[in-house]
Amino acid sequence: PLIPCPDDVTVGTSSNGTGDCEGDYTWRHPIPFDNCGIPSNYTLEIVEPISGTSNPVPVANASFTHVFDEGTSTLTYEATDLGGNMGSCSFTVTVVDDEIPMITCPMDIMTTTSADGTGDCATDVTFTVPTPTDNCDMDLEMNYAIVKDDNTVIAIGATTPGGMITQNLEIGTYRVTVIAIDDDNNSIFCTFEITVEDDEDPTITCAADMTFDTDAGECEYLVQNTDLDPTATGDNCAVASVSHNYPYAPNTNTLQGATFTPGTTTVTWTVVDSSGNTATCDIDITVEDNEAPEVLNCPNDITVGTDNGVCQAVVTFDQIIATDNCSTPGNISWEYSLNGGMTWNPGQASGLVY
């Protein structure tokens, strides 16, 4: 007899829902036919075993559903005709894993350059590789990649579930991608971010406090060089700017060209690094006016006779004028050294001092 078996078939593990490594398949038992007829009490049997259950006694054309493990199962039917001749047919049911693994990445990581010590612009970051699950496979292929936010590939390679990965990372944001692949090439990935921030302040050293005289003929001191600028700056990453707070300088990054008037001025210098961290130092600049005023019209020595009938004389001379680098003529004070007011006795010296 002839037995028309179903065609070979392939089903996925998701055919009966997800989460297991089996697949359902439903078919009808074949109806045998023969040139001389098939007795009404013919027998039809599945001679190849069906895993996980006893072979059923098939009823021709009856529907039958079975759960198959992943892989290929071969089913063989046999039937005997009235003449005792036996025929058979076979077909296969192949169950493939069509379910992707499951994976959950760790939370995003925030860390700082000082986490593993200070002085450099990077830090060691350690994270645990997530452990994936799969409906069929226990030992999945694992790969990872670390890519900076400017698309620079930092690291790429194979890893193991639950393994520890340590990578030295400079400041910035990094995307970590972890990929899990099962034996049927079903894959899944997850991502998380690592951010490294610079939490270390820069350093700055000011010059020593300094004292200057006013410039000749001026009531100020003009800075001719960079001696008042910081002697050193530094940072674990990079210095972005150095500036002062003194308003009477042509540039904020140097005191060269600045002018200072008499007195003490405190100037604060600020260094800023590439991450906005700051540090400051102060310098006191003292300017002294040690330049004497200049008398413009001191009169020559004067000799006069006594006034009539008295042993003294009234002497008249022009008002003395003086200039100063820091004071106007009206604000210059005079001190006179006189003998008895504005008169002189004969033979006595007299004079004017300031």
One Martini backbone bead per residue (centre of mass of N, CA, C, O) as a GRO file, in nm:
protein
  354
    1PRO     BB    1   0.102   0.033   0.011
    2LEU     BB    2   0.010   0.372   0.030
    3ILE     BB    3   0.162   0.659   0.208
    4PRO     BB    4   0.071   0.999   0.265
    5CYS     BB    5   0.279   1.198   0.383
    6PRO     BB    6   0.378   1.455   0.516
    7ASP     BB    7   0.556   1.717   0.500
    8ASP     BB    8   0.816   1.864   0.568
    9VAL     BB    9   0.893   2.051   0.876
   10THR     BB   10   0.917   2.387   1.021
   11VAL     BB   11   0.953   2.504   1.357
   12GLY     BB   12   0.914   2.709   1.625
   13THR     BB   13   0.939   2.767   1.962
   14SER     BB   14   0.698   2.991   1.936
   15SER     BB   15   0.443   2.807   1.864
   16ASN     BB   16   0.391   2.769   2.207
   17GLY     BB   17   0.550   2.996   2.285
   18THR     BB   18   0.755   3.124   2.529
   19GLY     BB   19   1.055   2.984   2.713
   20ASP     BB   20   1.113   2.733   2.534
   21CYS     BB   21   1.257   2.422   2.359
   22GLU     BB   22   0.978   2.406   2.189
   23GLY     BB   23   0.739   2.256   1.944
   24ASP     BB   24   0.448   2.278   1.768
   25TYR     BB   25   0.255   2.012   1.587
   26THR     BB   26  -0.002   1.979   1.334
   27TRP     BB   27  -0.163   1.680   1.208
   28ARG     BB   28  -0.256   1.425   0.978
   29HIS     BB   29  -0.323   1.120   0.940
   30PRO     BB   30  -0.277   0.903   0.711
   31ILE     BB   31  -0.424   0.758   0.407
   32PRO     BB   32  -0.430   0.458   0.291
   33PHE     BB   33  -0.355   0.285  -0.028
   34ASP     BB   34  -0.474   0.026  -0.270
   35ASN     BB   35  -0.519  -0.188  -0.541
   36CYS     BB   36  -0.689  -0.403  -0.330
   37GLY     BB   37  -0.712  -0.278  -0.071
   38ILE     BB   38  -0.831  -0.196   0.255
   39PRO     BB   39  -0.893  -0.298   0.541
   40SER     BB   40  -1.090  -0.198   0.799
   41ASN     BB   41  -0.855  -0.336   1.003
   42TYR     BB   42  -0.622  -0.173   0.966
   43THR     BB   43  -0.287  -0.086   1.019
   44LEU     BB   44  -0.144   0.215   1.187
   45GLU     BB   45   0.196   0.310   1.246
   46ILE     BB   46   0.442   0.443   1.464
   47VAL     BB   47   0.783   0.349   1.457
   48GLU     BB   48   0.889   0.611   1.539
   49PRO     BB   49   0.984   0.781   1.794
   50ILE     BB   50   0.843   0.999   2.033
   51SER     BB   51   0.944   1.221   2.223
   52GLY     BB   52   0.804   1.204   2.554
   53THR     BB   53   0.625   0.956   2.433
   54SER     BB   54   0.405   0.745   2.342
   55ASN     BB   55   0.296   0.591   2.085
   56PRO     BB   56   0.045   0.639   1.892
   57VAL     BB   57  -0.267   0.541   1.769
   58PRO     BB   58  -0.353   0.581   1.461
   59VAL     BB   59  -0.598   0.781   1.287
   60ALA     BB   60  -0.718   0.825   1.005
   61ASN     BB   61  -0.737   1.176   0.959
   62ALA     BB   62  -0.644   1.251   1.224
   63SER     BB   63  -0.573   1.478   1.456
   64PHE     BB   64  -0.235   1.589   1.560
   65THR     BB   65  -0.047   1.679   1.858
   66HIS     BB   66   0.298   1.785   1.912
   67VAL     BB   67   0.584   1.807   2.118
   68PHE     BB   68   0.900   1.932   2.020
   69ASP     BB   69   1.214   1.930   2.019
   70GLU     BB   70   1.490   2.048   1.947
   71GLY     BB   71   1.515   1.967   1.617
   72THR     BB   72   1.503   1.644   1.453
   73SER     BB   73   1.212   1.456   1.362
   74THR     BB   74   1.119   1.118   1.281
   75LEU     BB   75   0.834   0.992   1.099
   76THR     BB   76   0.681   0.657   1.080
   77TYR     BB   77   0.473   0.479   0.862
   78GLU     BB   78   0.257   0.176   0.874
   79ALA     BB   79   0.108  -0.064   0.628
   80THR     BB   80  -0.137  -0.334   0.561
   81ASP     BB   81  -0.260  -0.540   0.333
   82LEU     BB   82  -0.443  -0.813   0.217
   83GLY     BB   83  -0.154  -0.945   0.117
   84GLY     BB   84   0.069  -0.847   0.338
   85ASN     BB   85   0.158  -0.581   0.255
   86MET     BB   86   0.409  -0.330   0.319
   87GLY     BB   87   0.402   0.015   0.403
   88SER     BB   88   0.582   0.341   0.390
   89CYS     BB   89   0.650   0.656   0.572
   90SER     BB   90   0.820   0.980   0.591
   91PHE     BB   91   0.883   1.255   0.827
   92THR     BB   92   0.977   1.587   0.930
   93VAL     BB   93   1.048   1.763   1.244
   94THR     BB   94   1.164   2.095   1.280
   95VAL     BB   95   1.317   2.260   1.555
   96VAL     BB   96   1.361   2.605   1.605
   97ASP     BB   97   1.529   2.872   1.739
   98ASP     BB   98   1.329   3.195   1.751
   99GLU     BB   99   1.454   3.309   2.022
  100ILE     BB  100   1.560   3.555   2.201
  101PRO     BB  101   1.737   3.666   2.422
  102MET     BB  102   1.797   3.784   2.756
  103ILE     BB  103   1.879   4.129   2.869
  104THR     BB  104   2.041   4.329   3.139
  105CYS     BB  105   2.167   4.618   3.205
  106PRO     BB  106   2.323   4.829   3.370
  107MET     BB  107   2.351   5.105   3.508
  108ASP     BB  108   2.453   5.396   3.492
  109ILE     BB  109   2.780   5.552   3.509
  110MET     BB  110   2.926   5.758   3.765
  111THR     BB  111   3.243   5.934   3.757
  112THR     BB  112   3.585   6.013   3.857
  113THR     BB  113   3.918   6.098   3.848
  114SER     BB  114   3.949   6.043   4.176
  115ALA     BB  115   3.867   5.737   4.219
  116ASP     BB  116   4.198   5.645   4.158
  117GLY     BB  117   4.308   5.917   4.195
  118THR     BB  118   4.528   6.175   4.142
  119GLY     BB  119   4.662   6.361   3.839
  120ASP     BB  120   4.454   6.263   3.622
  121CYS     BB  121   4.230   6.226   3.316
  122ALA     BB  122   4.152   5.946   3.459
  123THR     BB  123   3.982   5.618   3.504
  124ASP     BB  124   3.887   5.331   3.657
  125VAL     BB  125   3.643   5.107   3.515
  126THR     BB  126   3.397   4.886   3.663
  127PHE     BB  127   3.207   4.607   3.527
  128THR     BB  128   2.930   4.393   3.494
  129VAL     BB  129   2.838   4.139   3.315
  130PRO     BB  130   2.567   4.038   3.194
  131THR     BB  131   2.315   3.782   3.239
  132PRO     BB  132   2.178   3.579   3.026
  133THR     BB  133   1.886   3.440   2.870
  134ASP     BB  134   1.755   3.115   2.749
  135ASN     BB  135   1.549   2.866   2.613
  136CYS     BB  136   1.817   2.672   2.532
  137ASP     BB  137   2.076   2.820   2.627
  138MET     BB  138   2.353   2.850   2.860
  139ASP     BB  139   2.596   2.914   2.647
  140LEU     BB  140   2.678   3.224   2.553
  141GLU     BB  141   2.767   3.456   2.341
  142MET     BB  142   3.001   3.729   2.421
  143ASN     BB  143   2.994   4.089   2.366
  144TYR     BB  144   3.185   4.404   2.347
  145ALA     BB  145   3.154   4.777   2.356
  146ILE     BB  146   3.351   5.086   2.358
  147VAL     BB  147   3.213   5.418   2.300
  148LYS     BB  148   3.256   5.725   2.230
  149ASP     BB  149   3.081   6.022   2.161
  150ASP     BB  150   3.290   6.044   1.893
  151ASN     BB  151   3.321   5.729   1.789
  152THR     BB  152   3.540   5.608   1.957
  153VAL     BB  153   3.710   5.315   1.987
  154ILE     BB  154   3.817   5.159   2.286
  155ALA     BB  155   3.659   4.870   2.300
  156ILE     BB  156   3.680   4.513   2.196
  157GLY     BB  157   3.507   4.194   2.275
  158ALA     BB  158   3.514   3.921   2.462
  159THR     BB  159   3.295   3.750   2.699
  160THR     BB  160   3.132   3.686   3.016
  161PRO     BB  161   2.907   3.601   3.222
  162GLY     BB  162   2.973   3.798   3.505
  163GLY     BB  163   3.200   3.955   3.429
  164MET     BB  164   3.495   4.160   3.452
  165ILE     BB  165   3.541   4.507   3.353
  166THR     BB  166   3.837   4.705   3.288
  167GLN     BB  167   3.864   5.065   3.220
  168ASN     BB  168   4.046   5.328   3.095
  169LEU     BB  169   3.904   5.661   3.134
  170GLU     BB  170   3.834   5.946   3.015
  171ILE     BB  171   3.686   6.215   2.984
  172GLY     BB  172   3.338   6.143   2.939
  173THR     BB  173   3.123   5.963   2.712
  174TYR     BB  174   3.003   5.620   2.718
  175ARG     BB  175   2.917   5.339   2.513
  176VAL     BB  176   2.780   5.030   2.617
  177THR     BB  177   2.788   4.713   2.445
  178VAL     BB  178   2.589   4.412   2.481
  179ILE     BB  179   2.619   4.079   2.342
  180ALA     BB  180   2.388   3.807   2.270
  181ILE     BB  181   2.445   3.459   2.153
  182ASP     BB  182   2.313   3.190   2.025
  183ASP     BB  183   2.322   2.884   1.852
  184ASP     BB  184   2.100   3.031   1.637
  185ASN     BB  185   2.177   3.347   1.614
  186ASN     BB  186   2.042   3.476   1.835
  187SER     BB  187   2.006   3.826   1.925
  188ILE     BB  188   2.118   4.065   2.179
  189PHE     BB  189   2.107   4.403   2.315
  190CYS     BB  190   2.274   4.635   2.535
  191THR     BB  191   2.283   4.959   2.705
  192PHE     BB  192   2.527   5.188   2.850
  193GLU     BB  193   2.662   5.449   3.058
  194ILE     BB  194   2.978   5.631   3.084
  195THR     BB  195   3.081   5.886   3.318
  196VAL     BB  196   3.356   6.117   3.317
  197GLU     BB  197   3.468   6.341   3.568
  198ASP     BB  198   3.617   6.645   3.661
  199ASP     BB  199   3.707   6.697   4.025
  200GLU     BB  200   3.975   6.865   3.978
  201ASP     BB  201   4.159   7.115   4.070
  202PRO     BB  202   4.346   7.351   3.997
  203THR     BB  203   4.656   7.533   3.980
  204ILE     BB  204   4.806   7.822   4.163
  205THR     BB  205   5.083   8.070   4.152
  206CYS     BB  206   5.183   8.344   4.298
  207ALA     BB  207   5.342   8.606   4.331
  208ALA     BB  208   5.503   8.801   4.518
  209ASP     BB  209   5.487   9.056   4.693
  210MET     BB  210   5.495   9.409   4.587
  211THR     BB  211   5.712   9.709   4.562
  212PHE     BB  212   5.665  10.048   4.436
  213ASP     BB  213   5.744  10.320   4.262
  214THR     BB  214   5.675  10.581   4.117
  215ASP     BB  215   5.691  10.725   3.843
  216ALA     BB  216   5.845  10.966   3.695
  217GLY     BB  217   5.612  11.224   3.724
  218GLU     BB  218   5.414  11.011   3.850
  219CYS     BB  219   5.098  10.871   4.006
  220GLU     BB  220   5.227  10.589   3.900
  221TYR     BB  221   5.243  10.240   3.800
  222LEU     BB  222   5.399  10.076   3.529
  223VAL     BB  223   5.374   9.772   3.387
  224GLN     BB  224   5.642   9.613   3.194
  225ASN     BB  225   5.575   9.314   3.284
  226THR     BB  226   5.527   8.958   3.413
  227ASP     BB  227   5.589   8.956   3.732
  228LEU     BB  228   5.264   8.957   3.828
  229ASP     BB  229   5.228   8.691   3.732
  230PRO     BB  230   5.193   8.380   3.745
  231THR     BB  231   5.426   8.117   3.800
  232ALA     BB  232   5.187   7.889   3.814
  233THR     BB  233   5.011   7.624   3.634
  234GLY     BB  234   4.755   7.354   3.669
  235ASP     BB  235   4.639   7.017   3.553
  236ASN     BB  236   4.505   6.702   3.497
  237CYS     BB  237   4.413   6.812   3.211
  238ALA     BB  238   4.323   7.141   3.152
  239VAL     BB  239   4.388   7.467   3.081
  240ALA     BB  240   4.174   7.734   2.985
  241SER     BB  241   4.226   7.978   3.205
  242VAL     BB  242   4.374   8.309   3.287
  243SER     BB  243   4.278   8.552   3.540
  244HIS     BB  244   4.188   8.882   3.640
  245ASN     BB  245   4.036   9.167   3.850
  246TYR     BB  246   4.177   9.407   3.711
  247PRO     BB  247   4.058   9.701   3.548
  248TYR     BB  248   4.367   9.845   3.486
  249ALA     BB  249   4.394   9.650   3.224
  250PRO     BB  250   4.426   9.553   2.893
  251ASN     BB  251   4.443   9.256   3.017
  252THR     BB  252   4.326   8.950   3.175
  253ASN     BB  253   4.613   8.767   3.139
  254THR     BB  254   4.765   9.039   3.231
  255LEU     BB  255   4.965   9.306   3.397
  256GLN     BB  256   5.071   9.413   3.156
  257GLY     BB  257   5.004   9.766   3.143
  258ALA     BB  258   4.936   9.833   3.416
  259THR     BB  259   4.797  10.059   3.664
  260PHE     BB  260   4.919  10.203   3.980
  261THR     BB  261   4.840  10.349   4.268
  262PRO     BB  262   4.877  10.457   4.556
  263GLY     BB  263   4.909  10.174   4.745
  264THR     BB  264   4.709   9.882   4.811
  265THR     BB  265   4.665   9.602   4.587
  266THR     BB  266   4.436   9.338   4.531
  267VAL     BB  267   4.495   9.053   4.330
  268THR     BB  268   4.297   8.817   4.153
  269TRP     BB  269   4.358   8.492   4.054
  270THR     BB  270   4.221   8.274   3.785
  271VAL     BB  271   4.171   7.928   3.731
  272VAL     BB  272   4.054   7.730   3.446
  273ASP     BB  273   3.930   7.443   3.344
  274SER     BB  274   3.777   7.230   3.109
  275SER     BB  275   3.541   7.176   3.354
  276GLY     BB  276   3.526   7.448   3.556
  277ASN     BB  277   3.743   7.442   3.746
  278THR     BB  278   3.880   7.622   4.033
  279ALA     BB  279   4.139   7.873   4.118
  280THR     BB  280   4.316   8.082   4.364
  281CYS     BB  281   4.508   8.395   4.394
  282ASP     BB  282   4.710   8.642   4.569
  283ILE     BB  283   4.822   8.991   4.518
  284ASP     BB  284   5.027   9.247   4.653
  285ILE     BB  285   5.030   9.594   4.548
  286THR     BB  286   5.273   9.845   4.614
  287VAL     BB  287   5.255  10.207   4.608
  288GLU     BB  288   5.502  10.468   4.623
  289ASP     BB  289   5.560  10.813   4.717
  290ASN     BB  290   5.912  10.928   4.672
  291GLU     BB  291   5.852  11.209   4.542
  292ALA     BB  292   5.946  11.521   4.543
  293PRO     BB  293   5.880  11.823   4.532
  294GLU     BB  294   5.882  12.121   4.313
  295VAL     BB  295   6.041  12.421   4.307
  296LEU     BB  296   5.997  12.699   4.084
  297ASN     BB  297   6.037  13.005   4.267
  298CYS     BB  298   6.285  13.056   4.430
  299PRO     BB  299   6.426  13.304   4.573
  300ASN     BB  300   6.655  13.507   4.621
  301ASP     BB  301   6.850  13.657   4.809
  302ILE     BB  302   6.781  13.906   5.066
  303THR     BB  303   6.862  14.263   5.097
  304VAL     BB  304   6.782  14.502   5.359
  305GLY     BB  305   6.681  14.771   5.516
  306THR     BB  306   6.578  14.942   5.760
  307ASP     BB  307   6.337  15.085   5.890
  308ASN     BB  308   6.228  15.373   5.996
  309GLY     BB  309   6.313  15.385   6.338
  310VAL     BB  310   6.392  15.081   6.307
  311CYS     BB  311   6.517  14.735   6.375
  312GLN     BB  312   6.356  14.676   6.097
  313ALA     BB  313   6.193  14.476   5.828
  314VAL     BB  314   5.994  14.465   5.548
  315VAL     BB  315   5.944  14.173   5.350
  316THR     BB  316   5.902  14.119   4.998
  317PHE     BB  317   5.764  13.833   4.816
  318ASP     BB  318   5.692  13.596   4.616
  319GLN     BB  319   5.503  13.344   4.559
  320ILE     BB  320   5.547  13.017   4.605
  321ILE     BB  321   5.599  12.750   4.366
  322ALA     BB  322   5.472  12.408   4.336
  323THR     BB  323   5.527  12.064   4.240
  324ASP     BB  324   5.357  11.733   4.189
  325ASN     BB  325   5.291  11.401   4.104
  326CYS     BB  326   5.021  11.390   4.321
  327SER     BB  327   4.984  11.709   4.357
  328THR     BB  328   4.835  11.995   4.363
  329PRO     BB  329   4.910  12.313   4.432
  330GLY     BB  330   4.661  12.349   4.637
  331ASN     BB  331   4.770  12.063   4.798
  332ILE     BB  332   5.024  12.206   4.898
  333SER     BB  333   5.217  12.218   5.172
  334TRP     BB  334   5.350  12.466   5.395
  335GLU     BB  335   5.669  12.537   5.560
  336TYR     BB  336   5.781  12.790   5.775
  337SER     BB  337   6.101  12.942   5.847
  338LEU     BB  338   6.093  13.188   6.100
  339ASN     BB  339   6.177  13.514   6.245
  340GLY     BB  340   5.911  13.659   6.371
  341GLY     BB  341   5.776  13.609   6.112
  342MET     BB  342   5.785  13.861   5.841
  343THR     BB  343   6.062  13.922   5.998
  344TRP     BB  344   6.393  14.069   6.017
  345ASN     BB  345   6.685  14.085   6.165
  346PRO     BB  346   6.974  14.206   6.168
  347GLY     BB  347   7.192  13.948   6.071
  348GLN     BB  348   6.967  13.749   6.023
  349ALA     BB  349   6.859  13.460   5.932
  350SER     BB  350   6.637  13.361   5.661
  351GLY     BB  351   6.350  13.144   5.560
  352LEU     BB  352   6.214  12.882   5.333
  353VAL     BB  353   6.017  12.594   5.391
  354TYR     BB  354   5.848  12.255   5.308
   0.00000   0.00000   0.00000
